[in-house]
Amino acid sequence: MNTNSDDLFTLFEPTAPTLAPLTNGVDMAALEAKVERVFGSVSIDKRRLGASKLQSRGIPGYVAEWVLESKVPGRGPLSADDAAKVLDWAARVVPKPDEGNIIRNRLLNGESVRILTPVQVDVVLSGKKAERVAKLPMIGEDRAQIAEHLLEAYPALLQQGMWGVAQLLYIRDQGIVITEFQPMQATVNLDRWREARREFKLEEWRALLLLTMGYNPAAYSPEAQQLVLARLLPLVQKNVHLMELAPKGTGKSYIYENISPLVRLVSGGNVSPSVLFVNNQTNQPGILARYAVVVLDEVQTLKFDNPAEIVGGLKGYLANGKISRGGKHEMASDCGFVLLANITLDANQRPANEPLVVSELPVFLQETAFLDRIKGMIPGWEVPKLSPASFAEQSGLKADYFSDILLHLRQELTTDAYCARHINLGPDAYQRNQESVRALASGYMKLLFPHGEVTPAEFYKYCVEPAIKLRQGVWDQLYTIDAEYRKYGRYITVERS
């Protein structure tokens, strides 16, 4: 079993809930009842996910929760009978890594086969041939055909792809054909989301967000909870670019792996300009154009092809949201960009290379012109390492529903306007600091106060102060590396009227 520290969510058996009377001021038993009453069918007992063992078969959390609610809906710990039912279904529908040839042989024998898989469709146009090619990574197939009516029904298949149950058939002279496709479905209503927020106190709502992410609120102080929530900012806010530096074992990549098919996590292997920006040979847009959030995990170990071109392209993209490569194929994107890296701590659990905490990144990513375009740095050393007590033990919201809500909140421009009016760093402030604090504070406001009901004191404490902390982490690096930045103030502050 892979025991990478950021995969530890799969290593612990769920335990019976031990709901403390109060957790950071929240009655967890009362919260459990309220979540089920207010959200009903879009809530799910998070203990059931780990007990199902579905993630051990390569299924992300948002898909596994969909499977559970489709096959064995219910509350409380997953029973032995329900677990057996899910595993039996998975054995029939979820391919193991070594079963690709077995499935192809069944198709060759004339069987119609159903598999749970992501499906990504590319349209290939060349001088001699034009075709739609579907990729089925669960069985290692990248030349399947797909019925045209499915593309009309689910256009996302042509963009970032979709997870679902595909019906496969082998047809002579065509090869493997996807004849039917059942995608995951989530219904989003922002007005209902805002009304639901009014049912919860702030501390309850924040606990619910943590539970939905898969974390136990009791394992985190209020300050650490704010840092964990920062991982959601690129989903809820357009063009928010973050860096999280942390020791091993804080679970920094887990939420990105398991929250949405519109989040692309790149871990291991090579990163090239054609993957990130555009493939100039095929004109295929890169992942920054096709996803809502792109995450580079364990940056210190990734291999970068042509680092100078990557950093040059990223600097342009992070600054203005424009993707271009060699002056060709310029396009706009609101994709968030996140860098995750492990760093070394000293005996006091502080970065061993403080104040230059970015010193363990690849040298080309330490360039100040690049770092300056990162809006915030999450100090992962201030987030507790994972333990069996770190994981959600009661109801949260389904990940696919929650992620769709967050992505829809990106369009909430009134919150951005509110932050622009109420956040001013002063006439002599560095402009990018002001832009970053406003964007990050707006993201926090969308997470914590989506109904727009917030007092000035709450806005400053729960939105502005955390935003300043994240941007101050970047500013500290710029101030340390380059004297040019020292003509501005050492600490970021906001003028308060």
mmCIF file of C-alpha atoms in Angstrom, residues 49-209:
data_model
loop_
_atom_site.group_PDB
_atom_site.id
_atom_site.type_symbol
_atom_site.label_atom_id
_atom_site.label_comp_id
_atom_site.label_asym_id
_atom_site.label_seq_id
_atom_site.Cartn_x
_atom_site.Cartn_y
_atom_site.Cartn_z
ATOM 1 C CA LEU A 49 -16.875 6.783 2.697
ATOM 2 C CA GLY A 50 -13.862 5.307 4.475
ATOM 3 C CA ALA A 51 -15.707 2.135 5.427
ATOM 4 C CA SER A 52 -16.709 1.469 1.806
ATOM 5 C CA LYS A 53 -13.057 1.041 0.681
ATOM 6 C CA LEU A 54 -14.077 2.458 -2.693
ATOM 7 C CA GLN A 55 -11.185 4.918 -2.750
ATOM 8 C CA SER A 56 -8.731 2.038 -2.579
ATOM 9 C CA ARG A 57 -9.925 1.123 -6.083
ATOM 10 C CA GLY A 58 -8.805 4.456 -7.517
ATOM 11 C CA ILE A 59 -12.155 6.241 -7.200
ATOM 12 C CA PRO A 60 -12.045 9.856 -5.934
ATOM 13 C CA GLY A 61 -14.175 10.771 -2.956
ATOM 14 C CA TYR A 62 -16.816 12.730 -4.878
ATOM 15 C CA VAL A 63 -17.468 9.671 -7.065
ATOM 16 C CA ALA A 64 -17.413 7.214 -4.149
ATOM 17 C CA GLU A 65 -20.038 9.254 -2.274
ATOM 18 C CA TRP A 66 -22.244 9.231 -5.364
ATOM 19 C CA VAL A 67 -21.910 5.444 -5.550
ATOM 20 C CA LEU A 68 -22.817 5.066 -1.865
ATOM 21 C CA GLU A 69 -25.932 7.204 -2.117
ATOM 22 C CA SER A 70 -26.956 5.446 -5.332
ATOM 23 C CA LYS A 71 -26.487 1.898 -4.040
ATOM 24 C CA VAL A 72 -26.829 1.980 -0.234
ATOM 25 C CA PRO A 73 -28.382 5.278 0.899
ATOM 26 C CA GLY A 74 -28.684 5.753 4.630
ATOM 27 C CA ARG A 75 -27.254 7.221 7.821
ATOM 28 C CA GLY A 76 -24.897 5.958 10.455
ATOM 29 C CA PRO A 77 -21.922 3.645 10.021
ATOM 30 C CA LEU A 78 -21.945 1.465 6.936
ATOM 31 C CA SER A 79 -23.400 -1.909 7.895
ATOM 32 C CA ALA A 80 -21.694 -5.168 6.972
ATOM 33 C CA ASP A 81 -24.501 -5.953 4.522
ATOM 34 C CA ASP A 82 -24.267 -2.546 2.843
ATOM 35 C CA ALA A 83 -20.476 -2.775 2.664
ATOM 36 C CA ALA A 84 -20.771 -6.192 1.012
ATOM 37 C CA LYS A 85 -23.334 -4.833 -1.450
ATOM 38 C CA VAL A 86 -21.063 -1.926 -2.426
ATOM 39 C CA LEU A 87 -18.017 -4.153 -2.789
ATOM 40 C CA ASP A 88 -19.998 -6.612 -4.913
ATOM 41 C CA TRP A 89 -21.129 -3.768 -7.189
ATOM 42 C CA ALA A 90 -17.560 -2.432 -7.368
ATOM 43 C CA ALA A 91 -16.251 -5.897 -8.273
ATOM 44 C CA ARG A 92 -18.604 -5.964 -11.257
ATOM 45 C CA VAL A 93 -18.381 -2.337 -12.423
ATOM 46 C CA VAL A 94 -15.093 -0.843 -11.199
ATOM 47 C CA PRO A 95 -12.107 -2.248 -13.125
ATOM 48 C CA LYS A 96 -8.925 -3.120 -11.275
ATOM 49 C CA PRO A 97 -5.677 -1.815 -12.774
ATOM 50 C CA ASP A 98 -4.855 -5.224 -14.288
ATOM 51 C CA GLU A 99 -8.310 -5.970 -15.738
ATOM 52 C CA GLY A 100 -8.132 -3.972 -18.966
ATOM 53 C CA ASN A 101 -7.391 -7.032 -21.097
ATOM 54 C CA ILE A 102 -10.078 -9.081 -19.351
ATOM 55 C CA ILE A 103 -12.685 -6.428 -20.193
ATOM 56 C CA ARG A 104 -11.480 -6.173 -23.801
ATOM 57 C CA ASN A 105 -11.738 -9.968 -24.095
ATOM 58 C CA ARG A 106 -15.319 -9.884 -22.814
ATOM 59 C CA LEU A 107 -16.117 -7.232 -25.416
ATOM 60 C CA LEU A 108 -14.489 -9.328 -28.134
ATOM 61 C CA ASN A 109 -16.736 -12.222 -27.092
ATOM 62 C CA GLY A 110 -19.769 -10.066 -27.800
ATOM 63 C CA GLU A 111 -20.618 -8.982 -24.251
ATOM 64 C CA SER A 112 -21.910 -5.520 -23.386
ATOM 65 C CA VAL A 113 -19.857 -4.286 -20.402
ATOM 66 C CA ARG A 114 -20.636 -1.552 -17.864
ATOM 67 C CA ILE A 115 -17.739 0.199 -16.120
ATOM 68 C CA LEU A 116 -17.372 3.164 -13.794
ATOM 69 C CA THR A 117 -14.765 5.424 -15.371
ATOM 70 C CA PRO A 118 -13.878 8.990 -16.237
ATOM 71 C CA VAL A 119 -14.520 9.684 -19.925
ATOM 72 C CA GLN A 120 -12.654 12.389 -21.848
ATOM 73 C CA VAL A 121 -13.444 12.953 -25.537
ATOM 74 C CA ASP A 122 -11.056 14.599 -27.992
ATOM 75 C CA VAL A 123 -12.083 15.709 -31.479
ATOM 76 C CA VAL A 124 -9.240 14.940 -33.885
ATOM 77 C CA LEU A 125 -9.245 16.752 -37.230
ATOM 78 C CA SER A 126 -6.509 16.050 -39.752
ATOM 79 C CA GLY A 127 -6.124 16.162 -43.493
ATOM 80 C CA LYS A 128 -7.002 12.494 -43.894
ATOM 81 C CA LYS A 129 -9.234 11.742 -40.953
ATOM 82 C CA ALA A 130 -11.751 13.317 -38.615
ATOM 83 C CA GLU A 131 -12.958 11.466 -35.532
ATOM 84 C CA ARG A 132 -14.129 11.719 -31.944
ATOM 85 C CA VAL A 133 -11.872 9.707 -29.659
ATOM 86 C CA ALA A 134 -12.913 8.778 -26.122
ATOM 87 C CA LYS A 135 -10.345 7.977 -23.439
ATOM 88 C CA LEU A 136 -11.227 5.409 -20.756
ATOM 89 C CA PRO A 137 -8.300 5.492 -18.323
ATOM 90 C CA MET A 138 -9.737 2.866 -15.959
ATOM 91 C CA ILE A 139 -9.026 0.217 -18.621
ATOM 92 C CA GLY A 140 -6.156 1.929 -20.420
ATOM 93 C CA GLU A 141 -8.198 2.597 -23.565
ATOM 94 C CA ASP A 142 -7.651 5.846 -25.483
ATOM 95 C CA ARG A 143 -9.209 5.114 -28.902
ATOM 96 C CA ALA A 144 -12.839 4.335 -28.069
ATOM 97 C CA GLN A 145 -15.736 5.764 -30.066
ATOM 98 C CA ILE A 146 -18.790 7.452 -28.545
ATOM 99 C CA ALA A 147 -22.371 7.931 -29.657
ATOM 100 C CA GLU A 148 -22.960 11.487 -30.846
ATOM 101 C CA HIS A 149 -26.159 11.951 -28.828
ATOM 102 C CA LEU A 150 -24.141 11.512 -25.619
ATOM 103 C CA LEU A 151 -21.921 14.463 -26.536
ATOM 104 C CA GLU A 152 -25.004 16.576 -27.183
ATOM 105 C CA ALA A 153 -26.453 15.573 -23.816
ATOM 106 C CA TYR A 154 -23.209 15.982 -21.852
ATOM 107 C CA PRO A 155 -20.947 18.623 -23.459
ATOM 108 C CA ALA A 156 -18.562 18.446 -20.493
ATOM 109 C CA LEU A 157 -17.279 15.206 -22.034
ATOM 110 C CA LEU A 158 -15.598 17.415 -24.643
ATOM 111 C CA GLN A 159 -14.083 19.734 -22.046
ATOM 112 C CA GLN A 160 -12.600 18.390 -18.823
ATOM 113 C CA GLY A 161 -14.384 15.032 -19.065
ATOM 114 C CA MET A 162 -16.872 13.403 -16.693
ATOM 115 C CA TRP A 163 -17.091 10.461 -14.307
ATOM 116 C CA GLY A 164 -19.943 8.052 -14.781
ATOM 117 C CA VAL A 165 -21.040 4.534 -15.702
ATOM 118 C CA ALA A 166 -20.308 3.801 -19.366
ATOM 119 C CA GLN A 167 -21.926 0.992 -21.371
ATOM 120 C CA LEU A 168 -19.336 -0.468 -23.766
ATOM 121 C CA LEU A 169 -19.781 -2.582 -26.876
ATOM 122 C CA TYR A 170 -17.307 -3.851 -29.454
ATOM 123 C CA ILE A 171 -18.422 -3.226 -33.037
ATOM 124 C CA ARG A 172 -16.372 -4.559 -35.919
ATOM 125 C CA ASP A 173 -14.748 -1.802 -38.008
ATOM 126 C CA GLN A 174 -15.413 0.714 -35.177
ATOM 127 C CA GLY A 175 -13.747 -0.820 -32.143
ATOM 128 C CA ILE A 176 -14.949 -0.135 -28.603
ATOM 129 C CA VAL A 177 -18.017 2.122 -28.597
ATOM 130 C CA ILE A 178 -19.629 3.917 -25.640
ATOM 131 C CA THR A 179 -23.326 3.359 -26.300
ATOM 132 C CA GLU A 180 -24.730 4.704 -23.013
ATOM 133 C CA PHE A 181 -23.397 6.953 -20.266
ATOM 134 C CA GLN A 182 -24.820 7.757 -16.827
ATOM 135 C CA PRO A 183 -22.971 10.732 -15.313
ATOM 136 C CA MET A 184 -23.081 11.973 -11.764
ATOM 137 C CA GLN A 185 -25.723 14.630 -11.275
ATOM 138 C CA ALA A 186 -25.872 17.471 -8.760
ATOM 139 C CA THR A 187 -28.573 20.144 -8.607
ATOM 140 C CA VAL A 188 -27.390 23.595 -7.575
ATOM 141 C CA ASN A 189 -29.616 26.341 -6.218
ATOM 142 C CA LEU A 190 -27.702 29.267 -4.732
ATOM 143 C CA ASP A 191 -30.820 30.846 -3.250
ATOM 144 C CA ARG A 192 -31.439 27.673 -1.231
ATOM 145 C CA TRP A 193 -27.757 27.663 -0.228
ATOM 146 C CA ARG A 194 -28.062 31.208 1.123
ATOM 147 C CA GLU A 195 -31.251 30.349 2.974
ATOM 148 C CA ALA A 196 -29.564 27.287 4.467
ATOM 149 C CA ARG A 197 -26.679 29.452 5.733
ATOM 150 C CA ARG A 198 -29.160 31.503 7.771
ATOM 151 C CA GLU A 199 -30.026 28.370 9.774
ATOM 152 C CA PHE A 200 -26.473 28.104 11.159
ATOM 153 C CA LYS A 201 -24.341 30.136 13.509
ATOM 154 C CA LEU A 202 -20.944 31.044 12.087
ATOM 155 C CA GLU A 203 -19.107 28.432 14.174
ATOM 156 C CA GLU A 204 -21.617 25.767 13.095
ATOM 157 C CA TRP A 205 -21.289 26.701 9.433
ATOM 158 C CA ARG A 206 -17.506 26.609 9.568
ATOM 159 C CA ALA A 207 -17.670 23.201 11.250
ATOM 160 C CA LEU A 208 -19.997 21.998 8.480
ATOM 161 C CA LEU A 209 -17.535 23.134 5.813
#
